[in-house]
Amino acid sequence: PHFVGIRVRKQKNVSSKSPGRGGASRFLHSGEDSDVASGVHAIQASGQLQKLLSPNSSHSPSFSKMMRFLLLFSRQGKVRLQKWFLPLAEREKKKIIRDMTTMVLARKPRTCNFLHWKDLKIVYKRYASLYFCCGLEEEDNELLALEVLHRYVELLDKYFGNVCELDIIFNFEKAYFILDEFLMGGEVQETSKQSIAKSIEASDMLQETMEEYMSKPAF
């Protein structure tokens, strides 16, 4: 099937393999042009976005409470990942998920990726069969949030090699770990894909060592 979304610029170290397992298209291959994508490309071309994302830059904005939440859900409205950066009651979380899936899935292709909901800005982007959606404060930068979503997809693709929806379903703990290495408290804490990859590799090695140790007989 043909997946529609936003055409995005791939980094040099992102693999360009064919669709993932089970016939699912990889996230970074789906896309169609939009004004929002053009805006992101313009920022990337000028180099301003990299300065904004750099933690050592004098131009770094305040990321305080940049994100309220981050959701990943399928075209059928099934939530695959949810991350809340502010404490909320379970009832309120369910209401937000229901409203987000209803609003985003009802939007037509080639429409703007930004919308307003209550006192928040909602930024979403579709990659293959998954929607990446986040809620921002009113004063936050939508284009920067769009790039943050794309960077998370790149991190997933770098780890899984040819990421698809099934990877997140059956390895959701890895998806959460990658997200925790990238974002903390709704703020970007690490922008380097190499640094995050090293942290994940060290965690995997520790897990394998512990599993091997626990599998040995006690006597």
PDB file of C-alpha atoms in Angstrom:
ATOM      1  CA  PRO A   1       0.000   0.000   0.000  1.00  0.00           C
ATOM      2  CA  HIS A   2       1.046   3.603  -0.537  1.00  0.00           C
ATOM      3  CA  PHE A   3       1.790   5.538   2.622  1.00  0.00           C
ATOM      4  CA  VAL A   4       1.453   9.317   2.540  1.00  0.00           C
ATOM      5  CA  GLY A   5       3.142  11.800   4.825  1.00  0.00           C
ATOM      6  CA  ILE A   6       5.725  14.550   4.633  1.00  0.00           C
ATOM      7  CA  ARG A   7       8.871  14.226   2.565  1.00  0.00           C
ATOM      8  CA  VAL A   8      11.833  14.558   4.877  1.00  0.00           C
ATOM      9  CA  ARG A   9      15.561  14.960   4.389  1.00  0.00           C
ATOM     10  CA  LYS A  10      17.544  11.871   5.374  1.00  0.00           C
ATOM     11  CA  GLN A  11      20.854  12.163   7.199  1.00  0.00           C
ATOM     12  CA  LYS A  12      23.985  10.563   5.735  1.00  0.00           C
ATOM     13  CA  ASN A  13      24.116   7.787   8.313  1.00  0.00           C
ATOM     14  CA  VAL A  14      20.492   6.722   7.886  1.00  0.00           C
ATOM     15  CA  SER A  15      20.081   3.494   5.983  1.00  0.00           C
ATOM     16  CA  SER A  16      18.129   3.521   2.712  1.00  0.00           C
ATOM     17  CA  LYS A  17      16.995  -0.047   2.668  1.00  0.00           C
ATOM     18  CA  SER A  18      13.812  -1.416   1.206  1.00  0.00           C
ATOM     19  CA  PRO A  19      10.554  -1.668   3.217  1.00  0.00           C
ATOM     20  CA  GLY A  20      10.731  -3.353   6.612  1.00  0.00           C
ATOM     21  CA  ARG A  21       9.613  -6.721   7.770  1.00  0.00           C
ATOM     22  CA  GLY A  22       6.091  -7.838   7.057  1.00  0.00           C
ATOM     23  CA  GLY A  23       5.825  -5.493   4.083  1.00  0.00           C
ATOM     24  CA  ALA A  24       5.657  -2.391   6.293  1.00  0.00           C
ATOM     25  CA  SER A  25       7.285   0.629   4.650  1.00  0.00           C
ATOM     26  CA  ARG A  26      10.087   2.211   6.634  1.00  0.00           C
ATOM     27  CA  PHE A  27       9.216   5.494   8.295  1.00  0.00           C
ATOM     28  CA  LEU A  28      11.798   7.598   6.493  1.00  0.00           C
ATOM     29  CA  HIS A  29      10.627   6.554   3.016  1.00  0.00           C
ATOM     30  CA  SER A  30       7.058   7.846   3.155  1.00  0.00           C
ATOM     31  CA  GLY A  31       6.327  11.424   2.216  1.00  0.00           C
ATOM     32  CA  GLU A  32       4.767  14.153   0.174  1.00  0.00           C
ATOM     33  CA  ASP A  33       5.698  17.828  -0.059  1.00  0.00           C
ATOM     34  CA  SER A  34       4.033  20.478   2.077  1.00  0.00           C
ATOM     35  CA  ASP A  35       4.611  24.041   3.155  1.00  0.00           C
ATOM     36  CA  VAL A  36       5.661  22.847   6.569  1.00  0.00           C
ATOM     37  CA  ALA A  37       8.375  20.609   5.115  1.00  0.00           C
ATOM     38  CA  SER A  38       9.615  23.509   3.015  1.00  0.00           C
ATOM     39  CA  GLY A  39       9.903  25.618   6.132  1.00  0.00           C
ATOM     40  CA  VAL A  40      11.910  22.948   7.900  1.00  0.00           C
ATOM     41  CA  HIS A  41      14.211  22.554   4.893  1.00  0.00           C
ATOM     42  CA  ALA A  42      14.779  26.293   4.797  1.00  0.00           C
ATOM     43  CA  ILE A  43      15.842  26.308   8.437  1.00  0.00           C
ATOM     44  CA  GLN A  44      18.099  23.317   7.897  1.00  0.00           C
ATOM     45  CA  ALA A  45      19.711  24.931   4.853  1.00  0.00           C
ATOM     46  CA  SER A  46      20.569  28.071   6.793  1.00  0.00           C
ATOM     47  CA  GLY A  47      22.038  26.075   9.660  1.00  0.00           C
ATOM     48  CA  GLN A  48      19.899  27.853  12.246  1.00  0.00           C
ATOM     49  CA  LEU A  49      18.167  24.716  13.459  1.00  0.00           C
ATOM     50  CA  GLN A  50      21.432  22.991  14.298  1.00  0.00           C
ATOM     51  CA  LYS A  51      22.414  26.034  16.346  1.00  0.00           C
ATOM     52  CA  LEU A  52      19.103  25.902  18.187  1.00  0.00           C
ATOM     53  CA  LEU A  53      19.510  22.197  18.903  1.00  0.00           C
ATOM     54  CA  SER A  54      23.090  22.551  20.085  1.00  0.00           C
ATOM     55  CA  PRO A  55      23.239  22.542  23.899  1.00  0.00           C
ATOM     56  CA  ASN A  56      26.477  24.586  23.811  1.00  0.00           C
ATOM     57  CA  SER A  57      25.122  27.252  21.519  1.00  0.00           C
ATOM     58  CA  SER A  58      24.593  30.793  22.781  1.00  0.00           C
ATOM     59  CA  HIS A  59      21.394  30.851  20.705  1.00  0.00           C
ATOM     60  CA  SER A  60      19.835  27.894  22.528  1.00  0.00           C
ATOM     61  CA  PRO A  61      16.229  28.669  23.515  1.00  0.00           C
ATOM     62  CA  SER A  62      14.601  27.660  26.760  1.00  0.00           C
ATOM     63  CA  PHE A  63      13.294  24.120  26.497  1.00  0.00           C
ATOM     64  CA  SER A  64      11.449  24.368  29.812  1.00  0.00           C
ATOM     65  CA  LYS A  65       8.357  22.196  29.513  1.00  0.00           C
ATOM     66  CA  MET A  66       8.725  22.191  25.743  1.00  0.00           C
ATOM     67  CA  MET A  67       6.632  19.050  25.411  1.00  0.00           C
ATOM     68  CA  ARG A  68       3.644  18.061  27.489  1.00  0.00           C
ATOM     69  CA  PHE A  69       3.311  14.623  25.908  1.00  0.00           C
ATOM     70  CA  LEU A  70       4.404  12.456  22.990  1.00  0.00           C
ATOM     71  CA  LEU A  71       2.140   9.865  21.374  1.00  0.00           C
ATOM     72  CA  LEU A  72       2.647   7.257  18.667  1.00  0.00           C
ATOM     73  CA  PHE A  73      -0.502   5.735  17.219  1.00  0.00           C
ATOM     74  CA  SER A  74      -1.461   3.812  14.116  1.00  0.00           C
ATOM     75  CA  ARG A  75      -3.964   4.665  11.393  1.00  0.00           C
ATOM     76  CA  GLN A  76      -6.490   2.549  13.283  1.00  0.00           C
ATOM     77  CA  GLY A  77      -6.052   4.667  16.408  1.00  0.00           C
ATOM     78  CA  LYS A  78      -4.038   2.052  18.329  1.00  0.00           C
ATOM     79  CA  VAL A  79      -1.539   3.682  20.682  1.00  0.00           C
ATOM     80  CA  ARG A  80       1.949   2.177  20.274  1.00  0.00           C
ATOM     81  CA  LEU A  81       3.859   4.506  22.607  1.00  0.00           C
ATOM     82  CA  GLN A  82       2.907   7.234  25.054  1.00  0.00           C
ATOM     83  CA  LYS A  83       5.158   9.498  27.092  1.00  0.00           C
ATOM     84  CA  TRP A  84       3.847  12.093  29.557  1.00  0.00           C
ATOM     85  CA  PHE A  85       6.184  14.826  30.754  1.00  0.00           C
ATOM     86  CA  LEU A  86       3.743  16.276  33.286  1.00  0.00           C
ATOM     87  CA  PRO A  87       1.773  14.359  35.921  1.00  0.00           C
ATOM     88  CA  LEU A  88      -1.812  13.753  34.806  1.00  0.00           C
ATOM     89  CA  ALA A  89      -4.655  11.626  36.060  1.00  0.00           C
ATOM     90  CA  GLU A  90      -5.324   8.423  34.151  1.00  0.00           C
ATOM     91  CA  ARG A  91      -8.734   9.709  33.129  1.00  0.00           C
ATOM     92  CA  GLU A  92      -7.192  12.881  31.674  1.00  0.00           C
ATOM     93  CA  LYS A  93      -4.611  10.845  29.746  1.00  0.00           C
ATOM     94  CA  LYS A  94      -7.313   8.725  28.153  1.00  0.00           C
ATOM     95  CA  LYS A  95      -9.242  11.835  27.156  1.00  0.00           C
ATOM     96  CA  ILE A  96      -6.162  13.398  25.551  1.00  0.00           C
ATOM     97  CA  ILE A  97      -5.394  10.207  23.628  1.00  0.00           C
ATOM     98  CA  ARG A  98      -8.972   9.994  22.406  1.00  0.00           C
ATOM     99  CA  ASP A  99      -9.004  13.640  21.301  1.00  0.00           C
ATOM    100  CA  MET A 100      -5.602  13.417  19.583  1.00  0.00           C
ATOM    101  CA  THR A 101      -6.409  10.281  17.611  1.00  0.00           C
ATOM    102  CA  THR A 102      -9.792  11.675  16.598  1.00  0.00           C
ATOM    103  CA  MET A 103      -8.461  15.041  15.437  1.00  0.00           C
ATOM    104  CA  VAL A 104      -5.283  13.879  13.706  1.00  0.00           C
ATOM    105  CA  LEU A 105      -6.754  10.859  11.909  1.00  0.00           C
ATOM    106  CA  ALA A 106      -9.630  12.999  10.599  1.00  0.00           C
ATOM    107  CA  ARG A 107      -7.293  15.463   8.885  1.00  0.00           C
ATOM    108  CA  LYS A 108      -6.807  15.195   5.143  1.00  0.00           C
ATOM    109  CA  PRO A 109      -3.441  14.766   3.403  1.00  0.00           C
ATOM    110  CA  ARG A 110      -1.511  17.906   2.453  1.00  0.00           C
ATOM    111  CA  THR A 111      -2.957  19.830   5.372  1.00  0.00           C
ATOM    112  CA  CYS A 112      -0.870  21.721   7.911  1.00  0.00           C
ATOM    113  CA  ASN A 113       0.860  19.628  10.557  1.00  0.00           C
ATOM    114  CA  PHE A 114       0.059  22.138  13.296  1.00  0.00           C
ATOM    115  CA  LEU A 115      -3.224  22.654  15.079  1.00  0.00           C
ATOM    116  CA  HIS A 116      -4.507  24.204  18.290  1.00  0.00           C
ATOM    117  CA  TRP A 117      -6.185  22.236  21.050  1.00  0.00           C
ATOM    118  CA  LYS A 118      -7.273  24.052  24.205  1.00  0.00           C
ATOM    119  CA  ASP A 119      -4.195  25.974  25.413  1.00  0.00           C
ATOM    120  CA  LEU A 120      -1.691  23.765  23.561  1.00  0.00           C
ATOM    121  CA  LYS A 121      -0.160  23.530  20.124  1.00  0.00           C
ATOM    122  CA  ILE A 122      -0.363  20.076  18.574  1.00  0.00           C
ATOM    123  CA  VAL A 123       2.378  19.038  16.166  1.00  0.00           C
ATOM    124  CA  TYR A 124       2.109  15.734  14.334  1.00  0.00           C
ATOM    125  CA  LYS A 125       3.799  13.933  11.487  1.00  0.00           C
ATOM    126  CA  ARG A 126       3.028  10.703   9.706  1.00  0.00           C
ATOM    127  CA  TYR A 127       5.709   8.134   8.975  1.00  0.00           C
ATOM    128  CA  ALA A 128       4.408   5.109   7.070  1.00  0.00           C
ATOM    129  CA  SER A 129       1.620   3.616   9.197  1.00  0.00           C
ATOM    130  CA  LEU A 130       2.377   5.573  12.394  1.00  0.00           C
ATOM    131  CA  TYR A 131       1.547   9.081  13.518  1.00  0.00           C
ATOM    132  CA  PHE A 132       3.997  10.893  15.805  1.00  0.00           C
ATOM    133  CA  CYS A 133       2.127  13.523  17.798  1.00  0.00           C
ATOM    134  CA  CYS A 134       3.231  15.894  20.560  1.00  0.00           C
ATOM    135  CA  GLY A 135       1.671  18.693  22.594  1.00  0.00           C
ATOM    136  CA  LEU A 136       3.539  21.973  23.107  1.00  0.00           C
ATOM    137  CA  GLU A 137       3.140  25.105  25.158  1.00  0.00           C
ATOM    138  CA  GLU A 138       1.780  28.179  23.387  1.00  0.00           C
ATOM    139  CA  GLU A 139       5.169  29.929  23.150  1.00  0.00           C
ATOM    140  CA  ASP A 140       7.093  26.925  21.808  1.00  0.00           C
ATOM    141  CA  ASN A 141       8.498  26.581  18.293  1.00  0.00           C
ATOM    142  CA  GLU A 142       6.469  24.251  16.060  1.00  0.00           C
ATOM    143  CA  LEU A 143       9.193  23.767  13.454  1.00  0.00           C
ATOM    144  CA  LEU A 144      11.693  22.842  16.122  1.00  0.00           C
ATOM    145  CA  ALA A 145       9.234  20.298  17.543  1.00  0.00           C
ATOM    146  CA  LEU A 146       8.768  18.880  14.044  1.00  0.00           C
ATOM    147  CA  GLU A 147      12.520  18.404  13.791  1.00  0.00           C
ATOM    148  CA  VAL A 148      12.595  16.760  17.225  1.00  0.00           C
ATOM    149  CA  LEU A 149      10.023  14.218  16.034  1.00  0.00           C
ATOM    150  CA  HIS A 150      12.094  13.551  12.941  1.00  0.00           C
ATOM    151  CA  ARG A 151      15.263  13.106  14.986  1.00  0.00           C
ATOM    152  CA  TYR A 152      13.503  10.501  17.142  1.00  0.00           C
ATOM    153  CA  VAL A 153      12.483   8.610  14.006  1.00  0.00           C
ATOM    154  CA  GLU A 154      16.090   8.715  12.816  1.00  0.00           C
ATOM    155  CA  LEU A 155      17.254   7.307  16.143  1.00  0.00           C
ATOM    156  CA  LEU A 156      14.744   4.465  15.884  1.00  0.00           C
ATOM    157  CA  ASP A 157      15.832   3.758  12.330  1.00  0.00           C
ATOM    158  CA  LYS A 158      19.502   3.801  13.322  1.00  0.00           C
ATOM    159  CA  TYR A 159      18.934   1.277  16.108  1.00  0.00           C
ATOM    160  CA  PHE A 160      16.563  -1.139  14.352  1.00  0.00           C
ATOM    161  CA  GLY A 161      18.216  -0.753  10.948  1.00  0.00           C
ATOM    162  CA  ASN A 162      14.975  -0.790   9.004  1.00  0.00           C
ATOM    163  CA  VAL A 163      12.380   0.254  11.542  1.00  0.00           C
ATOM    164  CA  CYS A 164       8.719  -0.545  11.103  1.00  0.00           C
ATOM    165  CA  GLU A 165       5.639  -0.590  13.302  1.00  0.00           C
ATOM    166  CA  LEU A 166       6.265  -4.191  14.344  1.00  0.00           C
ATOM    167  CA  ASP A 167       9.645  -3.229  15.801  1.00  0.00           C
ATOM    168  CA  ILE A 168       7.982  -0.799  18.176  1.00  0.00           C
ATOM    169  CA  ILE A 169       5.219  -3.259  19.068  1.00  0.00           C
ATOM    170  CA  PHE A 170       7.550  -6.124  19.983  1.00  0.00           C
ATOM    171  CA  ASN A 171      10.461  -4.011  21.280  1.00  0.00           C
ATOM    172  CA  PHE A 172       8.588  -1.187  22.956  1.00  0.00           C
ATOM    173  CA  GLU A 173      11.052  -1.103  25.880  1.00  0.00           C
ATOM    174  CA  LYS A 174      13.846  -0.210  23.447  1.00  0.00           C
ATOM    175  CA  ALA A 175      11.726   2.547  21.918  1.00  0.00           C
ATOM    176  CA  TYR A 176      11.158   3.989  25.393  1.00  0.00           C
ATOM    177  CA  PHE A 177      14.860   3.712  26.252  1.00  0.00           C
ATOM    178  CA  ILE A 178      15.858   5.583  23.084  1.00  0.00           C
ATOM    179  CA  LEU A 179      13.284   8.267  23.871  1.00  0.00           C
ATOM    180  CA  ASP A 180      14.598   8.638  27.432  1.00  0.00           C
ATOM    181  CA  GLU A 181      18.135   9.072  26.110  1.00  0.00           C
ATOM    182  CA  PHE A 182      16.902  11.761  23.711  1.00  0.00           C
ATOM    183  CA  LEU A 183      14.325  13.634  25.803  1.00  0.00           C
ATOM    184  CA  MET A 184      14.005  14.184  29.522  1.00  0.00           C
ATOM    185  CA  GLY A 185      11.224  16.142  31.148  1.00  0.00           C
ATOM    186  CA  GLY A 186      10.065  17.359  27.740  1.00  0.00           C
ATOM    187  CA  GLU A 187      13.499  18.840  27.012  1.00  0.00           C
ATOM    188  CA  VAL A 188      16.117  17.777  24.477  1.00  0.00           C
ATOM    189  CA  GLN A 189      19.020  16.432  26.521  1.00  0.00           C
ATOM    190  CA  GLU A 190      21.153  14.884  23.752  1.00  0.00           C
ATOM    191  CA  THR A 191      21.237  15.758  20.052  1.00  0.00           C
ATOM    192  CA  SER A 192      24.096  13.501  18.950  1.00  0.00           C
ATOM    193  CA  LYS A 193      22.917  10.264  17.363  1.00  0.00           C
ATOM    194  CA  GLN A 194      26.346   8.744  17.956  1.00  0.00           C
ATOM    195  CA  SER A 195      26.225   9.447  21.702  1.00  0.00           C
ATOM    196  CA  ILE A 196      22.739   7.996  22.023  1.00  0.00           C
ATOM    197  CA  ALA A 197      23.761   4.933  19.995  1.00  0.00           C
ATOM    198  CA  LYS A 198      26.726   4.349  22.350  1.00  0.00           C
ATOM    199  CA  SER A 199      24.461   4.535  25.395  1.00  0.00           C
ATOM    200  CA  ILE A 200      22.013   2.046  23.895  1.00  0.00           C
ATOM    201  CA  GLU A 201      24.840  -0.283  22.887  1.00  0.00           C
ATOM    202  CA  ALA A 202      26.242  -0.199  26.433  1.00  0.00           C
ATOM    203  CA  SER A 203      22.808  -0.986  27.833  1.00  0.00           C
ATOM    204  CA  ASP A 204      22.355  -3.912  25.456  1.00  0.00           C
ATOM    205  CA  MET A 205      25.768  -5.315  26.387  1.00  0.00           C
ATOM    206  CA  LEU A 206      24.917  -5.056  30.091  1.00  0.00           C
ATOM    207  CA  GLN A 207      21.597  -6.805  29.503  1.00  0.00           C
ATOM    208  CA  GLU A 208      23.262  -9.621  27.562  1.00  0.00           C
ATOM    209  CA  THR A 209      25.896 -10.028  30.268  1.00  0.00           C
ATOM    210  CA  MET A 210      23.268 -10.270  32.988  1.00  0.00           C
ATOM    211  CA  GLU A 211      21.191 -12.769  30.998  1.00  0.00           C
ATOM    212  CA  GLU A 212      24.260 -14.908  30.404  1.00  0.00           C
ATOM    213  CA  TYR A 213      25.174 -14.745  34.087  1.00  0.00           C
ATOM    214  CA  MET A 214      21.652 -15.657  35.232  1.00  0.00           C
ATOM    215  CA  SER A 215      21.484 -18.586  32.813  1.00  0.00           C
ATOM    216  CA  LYS A 216      24.519 -20.282  34.381  1.00  0.00           C
ATOM    217  CA  PRO A 217      23.855 -22.900  37.067  1.00  0.00           C
ATOM    218  CA  ALA A 218      24.336 -21.823  40.661  1.00  0.00           C
ATOM    219  CA  PHE A 219      26.584 -24.797  41.530  1.00  0.00           C
TER     220      PHE A 219
END
